[in-house]
């Protein structure tokens, strides 16, 4: 880097700079125990933040789900069976639901199981082609990898907050994958305990008797740890769907319609000619 050229600012540094600038800005004003929505909007105007972004952030804060820690021992040691993501999105409920259905069917290979106003549930699409695409997409070898391949079901709740704003909550379950991890770990530990008992029964020396059980415990723990990346991948998949609602949806509407291909035009003409 040439001498005198300032170092580039990465995303983490940019967030720290913005947060510090906001602290300095608010320190110049008298702020009581709390701020009203009008106070926040006024502060935003002073620092040049558009009102629509502040309004969306305020709605997200009001509807933020309280994060509850895992209640059971299994959830604390292995991971949750249900993964959730939530965001406030601009748009009408019908358009948001239609966009999510198209996204889940095209990019995650999930079909609608039940659809009611404000509530949608999906299940994995069946068939050889879907299974093949899901296997290829889960490995990351496709252009847009499938993130929810290990999910059992996905549910969505869309709640209208204000005209033009909706809160969208996505929940994916992965009980089957978690059960497989727990079952595999339990099987390894049981095998280690049985092997230790057999060696002790035949009179093996103590160092040999003590080998199987610690080895099985280590392998069992490693199997349990494999569920953590599954949860992280599903969480990323839910956030990616919300990103599409928030950004990609508007970008797609700006694209011009795709012109019909020559083969499509010929096929349409053949169909017309075959009609009686």
Short mmCIF file of C-alpha atoms in Angstrom, two decimals:
data_model
loop_
_atom_site.label_atom_id
_atom_site.label_comp_id
_atom_site.label_asym_id
_atom_site.label_seq_id
_atom_site.Cartn_x
_atom_site.Cartn_y
_atom_site.Cartn_z
CA UNK A 1 0.00 0.00 0.00
CA UNK A 2 1.52 3.41 -0.94
CA UNK A 3 2.70 5.60 1.92
CA UNK A 4 0.07 8.03 3.13
CA UNK A 5 -2.86 5.97 1.75
CA UNK A 6 -5.45 5.35 4.50
CA UNK A 7 -6.14 1.74 5.36
CA UNK A 8 -9.47 0.34 4.09
CA UNK A 9 -12.32 0.15 6.61
CA UNK A 10 -13.96 -3.25 6.94
CA UNK A 11 -17.57 -3.89 7.98
CA UNK A 12 -16.78 -4.45 11.66
CA UNK A 13 -14.85 -1.18 11.85
CA UNK A 14 -17.65 0.64 10.04
CA UNK A 15 -20.21 -0.59 12.58
CA UNK A 16 -17.99 0.59 15.45
CA UNK A 17 -17.54 3.98 13.83
CA UNK A 18 -21.28 4.44 13.28
CA UNK A 19 -22.08 3.32 16.82
CA UNK A 20 -19.50 5.69 18.30
CA UNK A 21 -20.72 8.59 16.16
CA UNK A 22 -24.27 7.93 17.35
CA UNK A 23 -23.08 7.93 20.96
CA UNK A 24 -21.33 11.26 20.47
CA UNK A 25 -24.41 12.69 18.74
CA UNK A 26 -26.79 11.63 21.50
CA UNK A 27 -24.41 12.76 24.26
CA UNK A 28 -24.92 16.35 23.11
CA UNK A 29 -28.64 16.09 23.83
CA UNK A 30 -30.46 15.67 27.10
CA UNK A 31 -31.95 12.18 27.05
CA UNK A 32 -34.03 10.94 29.95
CA UNK A 33 -34.69 7.36 30.93
CA UNK A 34 -36.04 6.59 27.49
CA UNK A 35 -36.91 7.96 24.07
CA UNK A 36 -40.22 8.11 22.28
CA UNK A 37 -40.60 7.13 18.64
CA UNK A 38 -40.72 10.79 17.67
CA UNK A 39 -37.43 11.39 19.51
CA UNK A 40 -35.77 8.55 17.62
CA UNK A 41 -37.06 9.83 14.29
CA UNK A 42 -35.82 13.33 15.15
CA UNK A 43 -32.37 12.00 15.99
CA UNK A 44 -32.35 10.07 12.75
CA UNK A 45 -33.13 13.19 10.76
CA UNK A 46 -30.22 14.97 12.45
CA UNK A 47 -27.74 12.30 11.39
CA UNK A 48 -29.27 11.90 7.93
CA UNK A 49 -30.96 8.49 8.28
CA UNK A 50 -34.07 8.21 6.06
CA UNK A 51 -37.31 8.00 8.00
CA UNK A 52 -38.49 4.77 6.33
CA UNK A 53 -35.45 2.87 7.61
CA UNK A 54 -35.92 4.18 11.12
CA UNK A 55 -39.60 3.29 11.01
CA UNK A 56 -38.77 -0.26 9.96
CA UNK A 57 -36.11 -0.57 12.67
CA UNK A 58 -38.58 0.69 15.29
CA UNK A 59 -41.15 -1.88 14.25
CA UNK A 60 -38.54 -4.63 14.40
CA UNK A 61 -37.60 -3.59 17.93
CA UNK A 62 -41.22 -3.53 19.08
CA UNK A 63 -41.94 -6.99 17.67
CA UNK A 64 -38.61 -8.59 18.56
CA UNK A 65 -39.12 -12.04 20.02
CA UNK A 66 -37.75 -12.54 23.51
CA UNK A 67 -34.87 -14.96 23.23
CA UNK A 68 -35.48 -17.84 25.60
CA UNK A 69 -32.57 -20.10 26.37
CA UNK A 70 -32.90 -23.83 25.76
CA UNK A 71 -35.00 -25.30 28.53
CA UNK A 72 -34.11 -28.99 28.47
CA UNK A 73 -30.81 -30.74 28.98
CA UNK A 74 -30.93 -32.10 25.44
CA UNK A 75 -31.35 -28.63 23.94
CA UNK A 76 -28.49 -27.24 26.03
CA UNK A 77 -26.05 -30.01 25.19
CA UNK A 78 -26.98 -30.83 21.59
CA UNK A 79 -28.91 -27.85 20.22
CA UNK A 80 -32.49 -26.71 19.65
CA UNK A 81 -34.89 -28.76 17.56
CA UNK A 82 -36.61 -25.59 16.29
CA UNK A 83 -34.69 -22.70 14.69
CA UNK A 84 -36.37 -19.32 14.29
CA UNK A 85 -35.68 -16.06 12.42
CA UNK A 86 -37.81 -12.92 12.42
CA UNK A 87 -37.77 -9.59 10.61
CA UNK A 88 -40.01 -6.66 9.73
CA UNK A 89 -40.43 -6.42 5.95
CA UNK A 90 -42.00 -3.72 3.82
CA UNK A 91 -44.83 -4.97 1.64
CA UNK A 92 -48.34 -6.35 1.72
CA UNK A 93 -49.08 -9.70 3.30
CA UNK A 94 -50.31 -11.35 0.09
CA UNK A 95 -47.19 -10.37 -1.85
CA UNK A 96 -44.89 -11.50 0.98
CA UNK A 97 -46.59 -14.88 1.18
CA UNK A 98 -46.47 -15.40 -2.60
CA UNK A 99 -42.79 -14.46 -2.68
CA UNK A 100 -41.93 -16.85 0.14
CA UNK A 101 -43.84 -19.72 -1.48
CA UNK A 102 -41.97 -19.21 -4.75
CA UNK A 103 -38.62 -18.94 -2.95
CA UNK A 104 -39.15 -22.11 -0.90
CA UNK A 105 -40.29 -24.12 -3.90
CA UNK A 106 -37.51 -22.96 -6.22
CA UNK A 107 -34.48 -22.57 -3.97
CA UNK A 108 -35.15 -24.84 -0.97
CA UNK A 109 -37.33 -27.56 -2.61
CA UNK A 110 -40.14 -27.27 -0.06
CA UNK A 111 -43.79 -27.65 -1.05
CA UNK A 112 -46.73 -26.00 0.68
CA UNK A 113 -48.28 -28.30 3.24
CA UNK A 114 -50.96 -25.87 4.41
CA UNK A 115 -51.68 -22.24 3.58
CA UNK A 116 -53.96 -19.94 5.53
CA UNK A 117 -53.97 -16.14 5.56
CA UNK A 118 -50.94 -15.17 7.63
CA UNK A 119 -49.77 -18.77 8.16
CA UNK A 120 -47.89 -21.15 5.84
CA UNK A 121 -46.28 -24.53 6.49
CA UNK A 122 -43.96 -26.39 4.11
CA UNK A 123 -42.64 -29.93 3.84
CA UNK A 124 -39.76 -31.29 1.71
CA UNK A 125 -40.69 -31.90 -1.91
CA UNK A 126 -40.69 -35.59 -2.83
CA UNK A 127 -39.54 -37.30 -5.99
CA UNK A 128 -36.18 -38.44 -7.35
CA UNK A 129 -35.35 -35.11 -8.97
CA UNK A 130 -35.98 -33.18 -5.76
CA UNK A 131 -33.94 -35.66 -3.72
CA UNK A 132 -31.06 -35.41 -6.19
CA UNK A 133 -31.14 -31.61 -6.28
CA UNK A 134 -31.32 -31.49 -2.49
CA UNK A 135 -28.30 -33.78 -2.17
CA UNK A 136 -26.29 -31.74 -4.67
CA UNK A 137 -27.37 -28.40 -3.21
CA UNK A 138 -26.60 -29.45 0.36
CA UNK A 139 -22.95 -30.05 -0.56
CA UNK A 140 -22.59 -26.48 -1.85
CA UNK A 141 -21.66 -27.61 -5.36
CA UNK A 142 -24.61 -25.84 -7.00
CA UNK A 143 -24.77 -22.15 -7.87
CA UNK A 144 -27.21 -21.44 -5.02
CA UNK A 145 -26.73 -24.06 -2.29
CA UNK A 146 -29.75 -25.46 -0.49
CA UNK A 147 -29.59 -24.45 3.17
CA UNK A 148 -32.68 -26.22 4.57
CA UNK A 149 -31.92 -29.74 3.34
CA UNK A 150 -31.79 -31.06 6.93
CA UNK A 151 -35.04 -29.37 8.01
CA UNK A 152 -38.14 -31.48 8.58
CA UNK A 153 -40.72 -28.72 8.19
CA UNK A 154 -40.75 -24.93 7.84
CA UNK A 155 -43.50 -22.66 9.12
CA UNK A 156 -44.10 -18.96 8.49
CA UNK A 157 -46.25 -16.40 10.28
CA UNK A 158 -46.93 -13.04 8.59
CA UNK A 159 -48.51 -10.35 10.76
CA UNK A 160 -49.49 -6.92 9.47
CA UNK A 161 -48.21 -4.18 11.76
CA UNK A 162 -48.94 -0.98 9.86
CA UNK A 163 -49.94 -0.25 6.26
CA UNK A 164 -47.01 -1.45 4.17
CA UNK A 165 -45.17 -3.22 7.02
CA UNK A 166 -45.37 -6.84 8.14
CA UNK A 167 -43.44 -8.91 10.64
CA UNK A 168 -42.34 -12.26 9.21
CA UNK A 169 -41.34 -15.14 11.51
CA UNK A 170 -39.84 -18.33 10.06
CA UNK A 171 -39.42 -21.51 12.11
CA UNK A 172 -37.70 -24.68 10.91
CA UNK A 173 -37.62 -27.98 12.77
CA UNK A 174 -34.82 -30.54 12.60
CA UNK A 175 -35.94 -33.17 15.09
CA UNK A 176 -35.04 -36.06 12.79
CA UNK A 177 -31.43 -34.96 12.36
CA UNK A 178 -31.07 -34.20 16.07
CA UNK A 179 -32.55 -37.60 16.92
CA UNK A 180 -30.06 -39.30 14.61
CA UNK A 181 -27.18 -37.49 16.33
CA UNK A 182 -28.42 -38.41 19.80
CA UNK A 183 -29.12 -42.01 18.75
CA UNK A 184 -25.70 -42.44 17.16
CA UNK A 185 -23.98 -41.00 20.20
CA UNK A 186 -25.96 -43.23 22.57
CA UNK A 187 -25.16 -46.30 20.46
CA UNK A 188 -21.43 -45.57 20.59
CA UNK A 189 -21.43 -45.02 24.35
CA UNK A 190 -23.45 -48.20 24.89
CA UNK A 191 -21.05 -50.19 22.73
CA UNK A 192 -18.13 -48.82 24.72
CA UNK A 193 -19.78 -49.75 28.03
CA UNK A 194 -20.57 -53.26 26.80
CA UNK A 195 -17.03 -53.74 25.53
CA UNK A 196 -15.65 -52.62 28.87
CA UNK A 197 -17.91 -55.08 30.67
CA UNK A 198 -16.93 -57.95 28.38
CA UNK A 199 -13.21 -57.25 28.80
CA UNK A 200 -13.63 -57.10 32.55
CA UNK A 201 -15.57 -60.38 32.55
CA UNK A 202 -12.89 -62.29 30.63
CA UNK A 203 -10.23 -61.00 33.01
CA UNK A 204 -8.37 -58.57 30.75
CA UNK A 205 -5.74 -56.36 32.35
CA UNK A 206 -6.98 -53.05 33.73
CA UNK A 207 -5.40 -50.75 31.09
CA UNK A 208 -7.14 -52.73 28.34
CA UNK A 209 -10.46 -52.74 30.19
CA UNK A 210 -10.40 -48.94 30.50
CA UNK A 211 -9.77 -48.27 26.79
CA UNK A 212 -13.22 -48.81 25.15
CA UNK A 213 -15.39 -46.58 27.38
CA UNK A 214 -13.35 -43.32 27.14
CA UNK A 215 -12.92 -43.90 23.40
CA UNK A 216 -16.68 -44.41 22.99
CA UNK A 217 -17.41 -41.29 25.06
CA UNK A 218 -15.13 -39.22 22.84
CA UNK A 219 -16.67 -40.58 19.64
CA UNK A 220 -20.16 -40.08 21.02
CA UNK A 221 -19.40 -36.47 21.88
CA UNK A 222 -18.01 -35.90 18.38
CA UNK A 223 -21.26 -37.25 16.89
CA UNK A 224 -23.30 -34.87 19.05
CA UNK A 225 -21.16 -31.93 17.96
CA UNK A 226 -22.08 -32.59 14.32
CA UNK A 227 -25.57 -31.20 14.96
CA UNK A 228 -24.28 -27.69 15.70
CA UNK A 229 -23.30 -26.90 12.07
CA UNK A 230 -26.73 -28.18 10.97
CA UNK A 231 -28.44 -25.61 13.21
CA UNK A 232 -26.15 -22.85 11.92
CA UNK A 233 -26.86 -23.78 8.29
CA UNK A 234 -30.63 -23.83 8.82
CA UNK A 235 -30.44 -20.48 10.61
CA UNK A 236 -28.53 -19.04 7.66
CA UNK A 237 -31.13 -20.45 5.27
CA UNK A 238 -33.98 -18.74 7.14
CA UNK A 239 -32.08 -15.46 7.21
CA UNK A 240 -31.38 -15.80 3.48
CA UNK A 241 -35.10 -16.15 2.77
CA UNK A 242 -35.76 -13.00 4.81
CA UNK A 243 -32.97 -11.21 2.92
CA UNK A 244 -34.76 -12.10 -0.30
CA UNK A 245 -37.98 -10.61 1.04
CA UNK A 246 -36.19 -7.47 2.12
CA UNK A 247 -33.95 -6.84 -0.89
CA UNK A 248 -34.21 -9.35 -3.72
CA UNK A 249 -37.95 -8.98 -4.09
CA UNK A 250 -37.68 -5.35 -5.18
CA UNK A 251 -34.66 -6.05 -7.37
CA UNK A 252 -36.55 -8.70 -9.31
CA UNK A 253 -39.39 -6.29 -10.07
CA UNK A 254 -36.88 -3.94 -11.70
CA UNK A 255 -35.75 -6.59 -14.19
CA UNK A 256 -37.40 -6.49 -17.63
CA UNK A 257 -39.56 -9.48 -18.56
CA UNK A 258 -37.68 -12.31 -20.22
CA UNK A 259 -38.53 -12.52 -23.95
CA UNK A 260 -39.90 -15.86 -25.14
CA UNK A 261 -37.37 -18.25 -26.60
CA UNK A 262 -37.54 -19.51 -30.18
CA UNK A 263 -38.33 -23.06 -29.05
CA UNK A 264 -41.21 -21.81 -26.91
CA UNK A 265 -42.66 -19.89 -29.85
CA UNK A 266 -42.41 -22.95 -32.13
CA UNK A 267 -44.00 -25.17 -29.47
CA UNK A 268 -46.91 -22.76 -29.09
CA UNK A 269 -47.48 -22.72 -32.83
CA UNK A 270 -47.46 -26.53 -32.96
CA UNK A 271 -50.03 -26.67 -30.15
CA UNK A 272 -52.26 -24.22 -32.00
CA UNK A 273 -51.99 -26.27 -35.21
CA UNK A 274 -52.89 -29.51 -33.39
CA UNK A 275 -55.98 -28.04 -31.77
CA UNK A 276 -59.21 -29.07 -33.54
#
